[in-house]
Short mmCIF file of C-alpha atoms and ligand atoms in Angstrom, two decimals:
data_model
loop_
_atom_site.label_atom_id
_atom_site.label_comp_id
_atom_site.label_asym_id
_atom_site.label_seq_id
_atom_site.Cartn_x
_atom_site.Cartn_y
_atom_site.Cartn_z
CA MET A 4 -37.38 64.67 -38.80
CA LYS A 5 -35.13 67.53 -37.82
CA THR A 6 -31.52 67.04 -36.77
CA VAL A 7 -29.58 68.79 -34.06
CA SER A 8 -25.79 69.02 -34.21
CA VAL A 9 -24.18 69.12 -30.80
CA VAL A 10 -20.67 70.59 -31.06
CA VAL A 11 -18.27 69.73 -28.26
CA SER A 12 -14.74 71.10 -28.01
CA VAL A 13 -12.28 68.72 -26.45
CA TYR A 14 -8.80 69.49 -25.19
CA ASN A 15 -7.24 66.91 -22.89
CA GLU A 16 -10.54 65.73 -21.43
CA GLU A 17 -9.93 61.97 -21.19
CA GLN A 18 -11.20 61.97 -17.61
CA VAL A 19 -14.65 63.31 -18.42
CA LEU A 20 -15.34 62.22 -21.99
CA GLU A 21 -17.00 58.92 -21.15
CA ALA A 22 -19.24 60.49 -18.50
CA PHE A 23 -20.08 63.34 -20.86
CA TYR A 24 -20.99 60.93 -23.63
CA ARG A 25 -23.10 58.79 -21.31
CA GLU A 26 -25.18 61.72 -20.05
CA THR A 27 -25.46 63.56 -23.33
CA SER A 28 -26.28 60.57 -25.50
CA ARG A 29 -29.00 59.53 -23.08
CA VAL A 30 -30.71 62.90 -23.45
CA LEU A 31 -30.20 62.89 -27.22
CA GLU A 32 -31.50 59.34 -27.65
CA GLN A 33 -34.66 60.29 -25.74
CA GLN A 34 -35.15 63.21 -28.10
CA ARG A 35 -34.61 60.94 -31.07
CA GLN A 36 -37.56 58.85 -29.92
CA LYS A 37 -39.62 62.01 -30.18
CA ASP A 38 -38.83 64.54 -32.86
CA TRP A 39 -35.14 65.44 -33.12
CA ASP A 40 -32.45 63.21 -34.58
CA TYR A 41 -28.90 64.16 -33.63
CA GLU A 42 -25.23 64.17 -34.52
CA LEU A 43 -22.63 64.55 -31.81
CA LEU A 44 -19.61 66.38 -33.20
CA PHE A 45 -16.48 66.21 -31.10
CA VAL A 46 -13.71 68.58 -32.09
CA ASN A 47 -10.42 67.30 -30.76
CA ASP A 48 -8.35 70.45 -30.36
CA GLY A 49 -4.93 68.78 -30.45
CA SER A 50 -5.28 66.84 -27.19
CA GLN A 51 -2.08 65.25 -25.94
CA ASP A 52 -3.73 62.79 -23.56
CA GLY A 53 -5.93 59.77 -24.19
CA SER A 54 -8.88 61.80 -25.53
CA PRO A 55 -8.36 60.78 -29.20
CA ALA A 56 -8.50 57.09 -28.26
CA VAL A 57 -11.70 57.59 -26.26
CA LEU A 58 -13.25 59.55 -29.14
CA GLY A 59 -12.23 56.84 -31.59
CA ARG A 60 -13.98 54.24 -29.45
CA LEU A 61 -17.14 56.33 -29.17
CA ALA A 62 -17.21 56.96 -32.93
CA ALA A 63 -16.76 53.27 -33.68
CA ALA A 64 -19.66 52.34 -31.41
CA ASN A 65 -22.10 55.04 -32.56
CA PRO A 66 -22.23 56.32 -36.15
CA ARG A 67 -23.92 59.50 -34.92
CA VAL A 68 -20.70 60.41 -33.11
CA LYS A 69 -18.40 62.34 -35.44
CA VAL A 70 -14.89 63.43 -34.70
CA ILE A 71 -12.83 66.24 -36.19
CA SER A 72 -9.17 66.20 -35.15
CA PHE A 73 -6.99 69.27 -35.44
CA SER A 74 -3.33 69.04 -36.34
CA ARG A 75 -2.46 70.91 -33.13
CA ASN A 76 -4.11 73.01 -30.42
CA PHE A 77 -5.95 75.95 -31.98
CA GLY A 78 -8.02 77.04 -28.99
CA HIS A 79 -11.57 76.66 -27.83
CA GLU A 80 -13.09 79.19 -30.24
CA ALA A 81 -11.42 77.65 -33.28
CA ALA A 82 -12.83 74.30 -32.17
CA MET A 83 -16.36 75.69 -31.93
CA ILE A 84 -15.98 77.33 -35.35
CA ALA A 85 -14.84 74.04 -36.90
CA GLY A 86 -17.77 72.23 -35.31
CA ILE A 87 -20.19 74.78 -36.71
CA ASP A 88 -18.51 74.51 -40.13
CA TYR A 89 -18.88 70.74 -40.25
CA SER A 90 -22.34 70.57 -38.72
CA ARG A 91 -25.33 69.58 -40.81
CA GLY A 92 -28.18 69.95 -38.36
CA ASP A 93 -31.16 72.29 -38.53
CA GLY A 94 -30.10 73.47 -35.12
CA ILE A 95 -26.61 73.60 -33.61
CA ILE A 96 -25.73 73.53 -29.93
CA CYS A 97 -22.21 74.32 -28.72
CA MET A 98 -21.13 73.06 -25.34
CA ASP A 99 -18.08 72.16 -23.26
CA ALA A 100 -16.96 68.60 -22.68
CA ASP A 101 -16.54 68.96 -18.92
CA LEU A 102 -20.27 68.69 -18.05
CA GLN A 103 -20.35 72.28 -16.77
CA HIS A 104 -23.04 72.83 -19.36
CA PRO A 105 -25.77 70.41 -18.28
CA PRO A 106 -26.98 68.19 -21.15
CA GLN A 107 -30.39 68.24 -19.42
CA CYS A 108 -30.86 71.71 -20.95
CA ILE A 109 -30.79 70.33 -24.50
CA PRO A 110 -34.53 69.51 -24.71
CA GLU A 111 -35.33 73.05 -23.59
CA ILE A 112 -33.15 74.49 -26.34
CA LEU A 113 -34.80 72.24 -28.92
CA GLU A 114 -38.19 73.44 -27.75
CA LYS A 115 -37.09 77.00 -28.40
CA PHE A 116 -35.94 76.00 -31.89
CA ASP A 117 -39.39 74.48 -32.44
CA GLU A 118 -40.94 77.78 -31.40
CA GLY A 119 -38.95 79.49 -34.13
CA TYR A 120 -36.10 81.04 -32.15
CA GLN A 121 -32.84 81.31 -34.10
CA VAL A 122 -30.47 82.15 -31.26
CA VAL A 123 -30.78 80.54 -27.84
CA SER A 124 -28.32 82.03 -25.43
CA MET A 125 -27.69 80.18 -22.19
CA ALA A 126 -27.15 82.48 -19.22
CA ARG A 127 -25.21 81.23 -16.25
CA THR A 128 -26.92 81.99 -12.95
CA ARG A 129 -24.19 80.55 -10.81
CA ASN A 130 -20.74 79.23 -11.50
CA GLU A 131 -19.69 76.72 -8.92
CA SER A 132 -16.22 75.96 -10.13
CA ALA A 133 -14.87 79.38 -11.05
CA GLY A 134 -12.55 80.82 -8.43
CA TRP A 135 -13.04 84.21 -6.74
CA PHE A 136 -10.87 85.91 -9.35
CA LYS A 137 -12.99 84.78 -12.29
CA ASN A 138 -16.20 85.60 -10.44
CA LEU A 139 -14.98 89.14 -9.75
CA ALA A 140 -13.20 89.78 -13.04
CA SER A 141 -15.88 88.49 -15.35
CA PRO A 142 -18.62 91.08 -14.59
CA ALA A 143 -16.01 93.86 -14.52
CA PHE A 144 -14.80 92.79 -17.94
CA TYR A 145 -18.31 92.83 -19.40
CA ARG A 146 -19.01 96.24 -17.91
CA LEU A 147 -15.84 97.58 -19.51
CA ILE A 148 -16.53 96.11 -22.94
CA ASN A 149 -20.12 97.40 -22.90
CA LEU A 150 -18.83 100.83 -21.98
CA LEU A 151 -16.21 100.85 -24.72
CA SER A 152 -18.07 99.37 -27.64
CA ASP A 153 -21.42 99.92 -29.25
CA VAL A 154 -22.38 96.26 -29.11
CA LYS A 155 -24.05 95.04 -25.94
CA LEU A 156 -22.84 91.76 -24.50
CA GLU A 157 -24.70 89.92 -21.78
CA SER A 158 -22.54 89.53 -18.74
CA ASN A 159 -23.46 85.96 -17.89
CA ALA A 160 -23.46 84.56 -21.40
CA SER A 161 -21.35 81.47 -21.84
CA ASP A 162 -19.96 79.27 -24.56
CA PHE A 163 -23.15 77.29 -24.24
CA PHE A 164 -25.62 78.37 -26.91
CA GLY A 165 -27.90 77.17 -29.65
CA ILE A 166 -28.14 78.62 -33.14
CA SER A 167 -30.24 77.77 -36.17
CA ARG A 168 -28.87 76.63 -39.51
CA LYS A 169 -29.46 80.15 -40.85
CA VAL A 170 -27.36 81.81 -38.15
CA SER A 171 -24.62 79.24 -38.65
CA GLU A 172 -24.52 80.13 -42.36
CA VAL A 173 -23.99 83.77 -41.42
CA LEU A 174 -21.18 82.84 -39.02
CA LYS A 175 -19.57 80.59 -41.62
CA LYS A 176 -19.66 83.20 -44.32
CA HIS A 177 -19.05 86.50 -42.64
CA TYR A 178 -17.34 85.97 -39.31
CA ARG A 179 -14.03 84.45 -40.21
CA GLU A 180 -11.84 86.78 -38.20
CA ARG A 181 -8.56 85.54 -36.72
CA VAL A 182 -8.96 87.60 -33.56
CA ARG A 183 -12.51 87.18 -32.43
CA PHE A 184 -15.09 86.60 -29.73
CA LEU A 185 -17.57 84.03 -30.98
CA ARG A 186 -19.96 84.47 -28.07
CA GLY A 187 -20.21 88.17 -28.85
CA TYR A 188 -20.98 87.51 -32.50
CA VAL A 189 -23.71 85.04 -31.61
CA GLN A 190 -25.34 87.72 -29.48
CA ASN A 191 -25.03 90.39 -32.12
CA VAL A 192 -26.14 88.81 -35.38
CA GLY A 193 -29.73 89.71 -34.57
CA PHE A 194 -32.52 87.23 -35.44
CA LYS A 195 -35.21 86.05 -33.07
CA LYS A 196 -33.40 85.44 -29.83
CA THR A 197 -34.14 84.11 -26.38
CA VAL A 198 -32.25 83.49 -23.15
CA ILE A 199 -32.50 80.42 -20.93
CA PRO A 200 -30.96 80.58 -17.45
CA TYR A 201 -28.99 77.58 -16.26
CA GLU A 202 -26.85 76.67 -13.33
CA ALA A 203 -23.29 75.88 -14.29
CA ARG A 204 -22.15 72.78 -12.51
CA ALA A 205 -18.68 72.14 -11.21
CA ARG A 206 -16.32 70.59 -13.72
CA ALA A 207 -16.90 66.82 -13.57
CA ALA A 208 -13.20 65.93 -13.64
CA GLY A 209 -9.91 67.25 -14.94
CA LYS A 210 -8.63 70.82 -14.81
CA SER A 211 -9.70 74.12 -16.38
CA LYS A 212 -7.69 74.90 -19.51
CA TYR A 213 -7.98 78.63 -19.11
CA SER A 214 -5.20 80.15 -17.07
CA ILE A 215 -5.54 83.70 -15.77
CA ARG A 216 -2.96 84.79 -18.31
CA LYS A 217 -4.97 83.27 -21.17
CA LEU A 218 -8.11 84.97 -19.88
CA MET A 219 -6.34 88.35 -19.81
CA ARG A 220 -5.20 87.89 -23.40
CA PHE A 221 -8.71 86.85 -24.33
CA SER A 222 -10.20 89.95 -22.67
CA VAL A 223 -7.77 92.32 -24.35
CA ASN A 224 -8.48 90.76 -27.75
CA THR A 225 -12.20 91.04 -27.21
CA ILE A 226 -11.99 94.73 -26.38
CA LEU A 227 -9.77 95.32 -29.39
CA CYS A 228 -12.07 93.52 -31.79
CA PHE A 229 -15.26 95.14 -30.56
CA SER A 230 -14.09 98.70 -30.01
CA ASN A 231 -11.79 101.28 -31.54
CA LEU A 232 -12.25 103.72 -28.71
CA PRO A 233 -8.77 102.97 -27.30
CA LEU A 234 -7.33 104.32 -30.55
CA LYS A 235 -8.89 107.66 -29.74
CA LEU A 236 -7.07 107.83 -26.42
CA GLY A 237 -4.29 109.60 -28.29
CA ILE A 238 -6.61 112.49 -29.12
CA TYR A 239 -7.80 112.82 -25.53
CA ALA A 240 -4.26 112.64 -24.21
CA GLY A 241 -3.19 115.30 -26.70
CA VAL A 242 -5.96 117.67 -25.60
CA PHE A 243 -5.09 117.01 -21.97
CA ALA A 244 -1.39 117.73 -22.54
CA ALA A 245 -2.19 120.93 -24.45
CA LEU A 246 -4.43 122.24 -21.64
CA LEU A 247 -1.81 121.35 -19.07
CA GLY A 248 0.78 123.23 -21.14
CA VAL A 249 -1.39 126.34 -21.32
CA GLY A 250 -2.00 126.17 -17.58
CA VAL A 251 1.69 125.96 -16.78
CA MET A 252 2.44 128.78 -19.23
CA VAL A 253 -0.11 131.10 -17.65
CA TYR A 254 1.21 130.26 -14.20
CA THR A 255 4.78 131.03 -15.27
CA LEU A 256 3.75 134.37 -16.83
CA PHE A 257 1.94 135.48 -13.69
CA THR A 258 4.78 134.65 -11.36
CA ARG A 259 6.90 136.96 -13.61
CA GLY A 260 10.56 136.07 -13.52
CA GLY A 261 10.23 134.67 -10.03
CA ALA A 262 9.28 131.23 -11.36
CA PRO A 263 10.18 128.43 -8.92
CA SER A 264 13.15 126.26 -9.76
CA GLY A 265 10.70 123.35 -10.40
CA TYR A 266 13.16 120.53 -11.02
CA ALA A 267 10.87 117.90 -9.49
CA THR A 268 7.91 119.24 -11.46
CA ILE A 269 9.78 118.85 -14.72
CA VAL A 270 10.88 115.31 -13.98
CA VAL A 271 7.43 114.21 -12.85
CA LEU A 272 5.70 115.82 -15.82
CA ASN A 273 8.21 114.29 -18.20
CA CYS A 274 7.70 110.79 -16.83
CA PHE A 275 3.96 111.22 -16.84
CA MET A 276 3.82 112.45 -20.43
CA PHE A 277 6.11 109.70 -21.69
CA ALA A 278 4.02 107.12 -19.88
CA ILE A 279 0.91 108.29 -21.72
CA LEU A 280 2.80 108.35 -25.01
CA PHE A 281 4.15 104.82 -24.66
CA LEU A 282 0.79 103.51 -23.54
CA ILE A 283 -0.82 104.87 -26.67
CA VAL A 284 1.94 103.53 -28.89
CA GLY A 285 1.37 100.15 -27.25
CA ILE A 286 -2.36 100.29 -27.92
CA ILE A 287 -1.73 101.14 -31.57
CA GLY A 288 0.72 98.22 -31.68
CA GLU A 289 -2.02 95.87 -30.46
CA TYR A 290 -4.33 96.96 -33.25
CA ILE A 291 -1.55 96.60 -35.80
CA SER A 292 -0.91 93.05 -34.62
CA ILE A 293 -4.58 92.27 -35.24
CA LEU A 294 -4.41 93.82 -38.71
CA PHE A 295 -1.29 91.77 -39.36
CA ALA A 296 -2.97 88.55 -38.27
CA GLU A 297 -5.99 89.25 -40.49
CA LEU A 298 -3.77 90.20 -43.40
CA LYS A 299 -1.79 86.97 -43.28
CA ASP A 300 -5.10 85.17 -43.58
CA ARG A 301 -3.84 81.95 -42.05
CA PRO A 302 -6.39 79.22 -41.42
CA ILE A 303 -8.42 79.40 -38.22
CA TYR A 304 -7.82 75.68 -37.78
CA ILE A 305 -6.21 72.78 -39.65
CA VAL A 306 -8.00 69.45 -39.74
CA GLU A 307 -5.80 66.39 -39.66
CA ASP A 308 -8.40 63.67 -39.59
CA THR A 309 -12.13 63.05 -39.31
CA GLU A 310 -14.26 60.11 -38.30
CA ASN A 311 -17.79 59.28 -39.47
CA LEU A 312 -17.74 62.35 -41.71
CA GLU A 313 -17.75 61.25 -45.33
CA SER A 314 -17.68 64.39 -47.39
CA GLY A 315 -16.25 66.93 -45.02
CA GLY A 316 -19.61 68.40 -44.07
CA ASN A 317 -20.89 71.74 -45.13
CA LEU A 318 -17.68 73.71 -45.28
CA PRO A 319 -17.40 77.35 -46.25
CA GLU A 320 -16.17 77.73 -49.85
N1 UDP B 30 -10.90 73.70 -24.82
C1 UDP B 30 -10.46 73.54 -26.13
N2 UDP B 30 -9.25 74.08 -26.49
C2 UDP B 30 -8.47 74.77 -25.61
C3 UDP B 30 -8.95 74.96 -24.29
C4 UDP B 30 -10.16 74.41 -23.93
O1 UDP B 30 -11.13 72.93 -26.96
O2 UDP B 30 -7.40 75.23 -25.99
C5 UDP B 30 -12.21 73.12 -24.44
C6 UDP B 30 -12.18 72.26 -23.18
O3 UDP B 30 -11.89 70.92 -23.49
C7 UDP B 30 -13.61 72.43 -22.67
C8 UDP B 30 -13.96 73.84 -23.10
O4 UDP B 30 -13.06 74.19 -24.15
O5 UDP B 30 -14.50 71.53 -23.30
C9 UDP B 30 -13.89 74.85 -21.97
O6 UDP B 30 -12.63 74.77 -21.34
P1 UDP B 30 -12.47 74.79 -19.76
O7 UDP B 30 -13.53 73.93 -19.13
O8 UDP B 30 -11.07 74.43 -19.47
O9 UDP B 30 -12.74 76.31 -19.42
P2 UDP B 30 -13.56 76.90 -18.18
O10 UDP B 30 -14.88 76.19 -18.15
O11 UDP B 30 -12.73 76.62 -16.98
O12 UDP B 30 -13.68 78.35 -18.48
MG1 MG B 31 -15.17 74.25 -18.09
#
């Protein structure tokens, strides 16, 4: 019998955890009667509410529920990475704890695994709970990243996806970056891949953990780790400034001696040029901060405690 590992990242989700477990375990138990056994891996990303207690109860009642607790909050992606690291299934499904990713899709994903697909990407057709800002900004962001980088990311991909054991080995071994975009990697490792559309439901309870500020940071990081085109802005700006200089020179020569006083022109040009210069220095700074983070090689996450996991799973190294 094959096993599926369902990885769920949890950060302050006490209000939805029970409902999530009820719905998901029902679907998984039905599958177990047929052909897929399961393990339900909750990654507690440093929750400060009652989530750890709820998870402890669930793990005590069902040995297939496993819990990995971080020493502090490391972020959603780190939680998914830890879940993938500790998973032992033949197939792995990552999903959110807030029931936005319907557990009813799990059998469909398993069917795709049975058909030999290695990457099952779940595409959102509608997002009921995202506000107007997210709904506008998200497609714009994907258009920008596809323009800037040579990888192609699907615009409605989500953190809901299924991968085979083989793909998870690749992620474990070769994608250990500190600044990263897991969803993008999953779409770009290759392998036999398929897309299933699904309708994202509204969050069952609780609040979204992603503020607009966090999303901006996330977007900038994604562009930086998938593209080095911004670094070349300096070259384009240099060419532009040189051409402008030649233009102004020619103009001055032709107006022979009678050049206009041009105080405003000088000030405006100066400000404009410095703005470009500082912008480019800032962009280089962003890349250096990524290099710095990679160089320090700090852990992606720190595990404080686990439940129902005897030997620490299938960890890299
Ligand atoms: N999450 C996490 N760590 C964080 C933030 C969020 O593990 O620092 C989890 C959260 O518990 C949820 C999932 O990541 O299961 C997605 O978060 P959320 O629903 O807040 O994001 P949204 O769906 O609004 O984009
Ligand atoms: Mg959500």
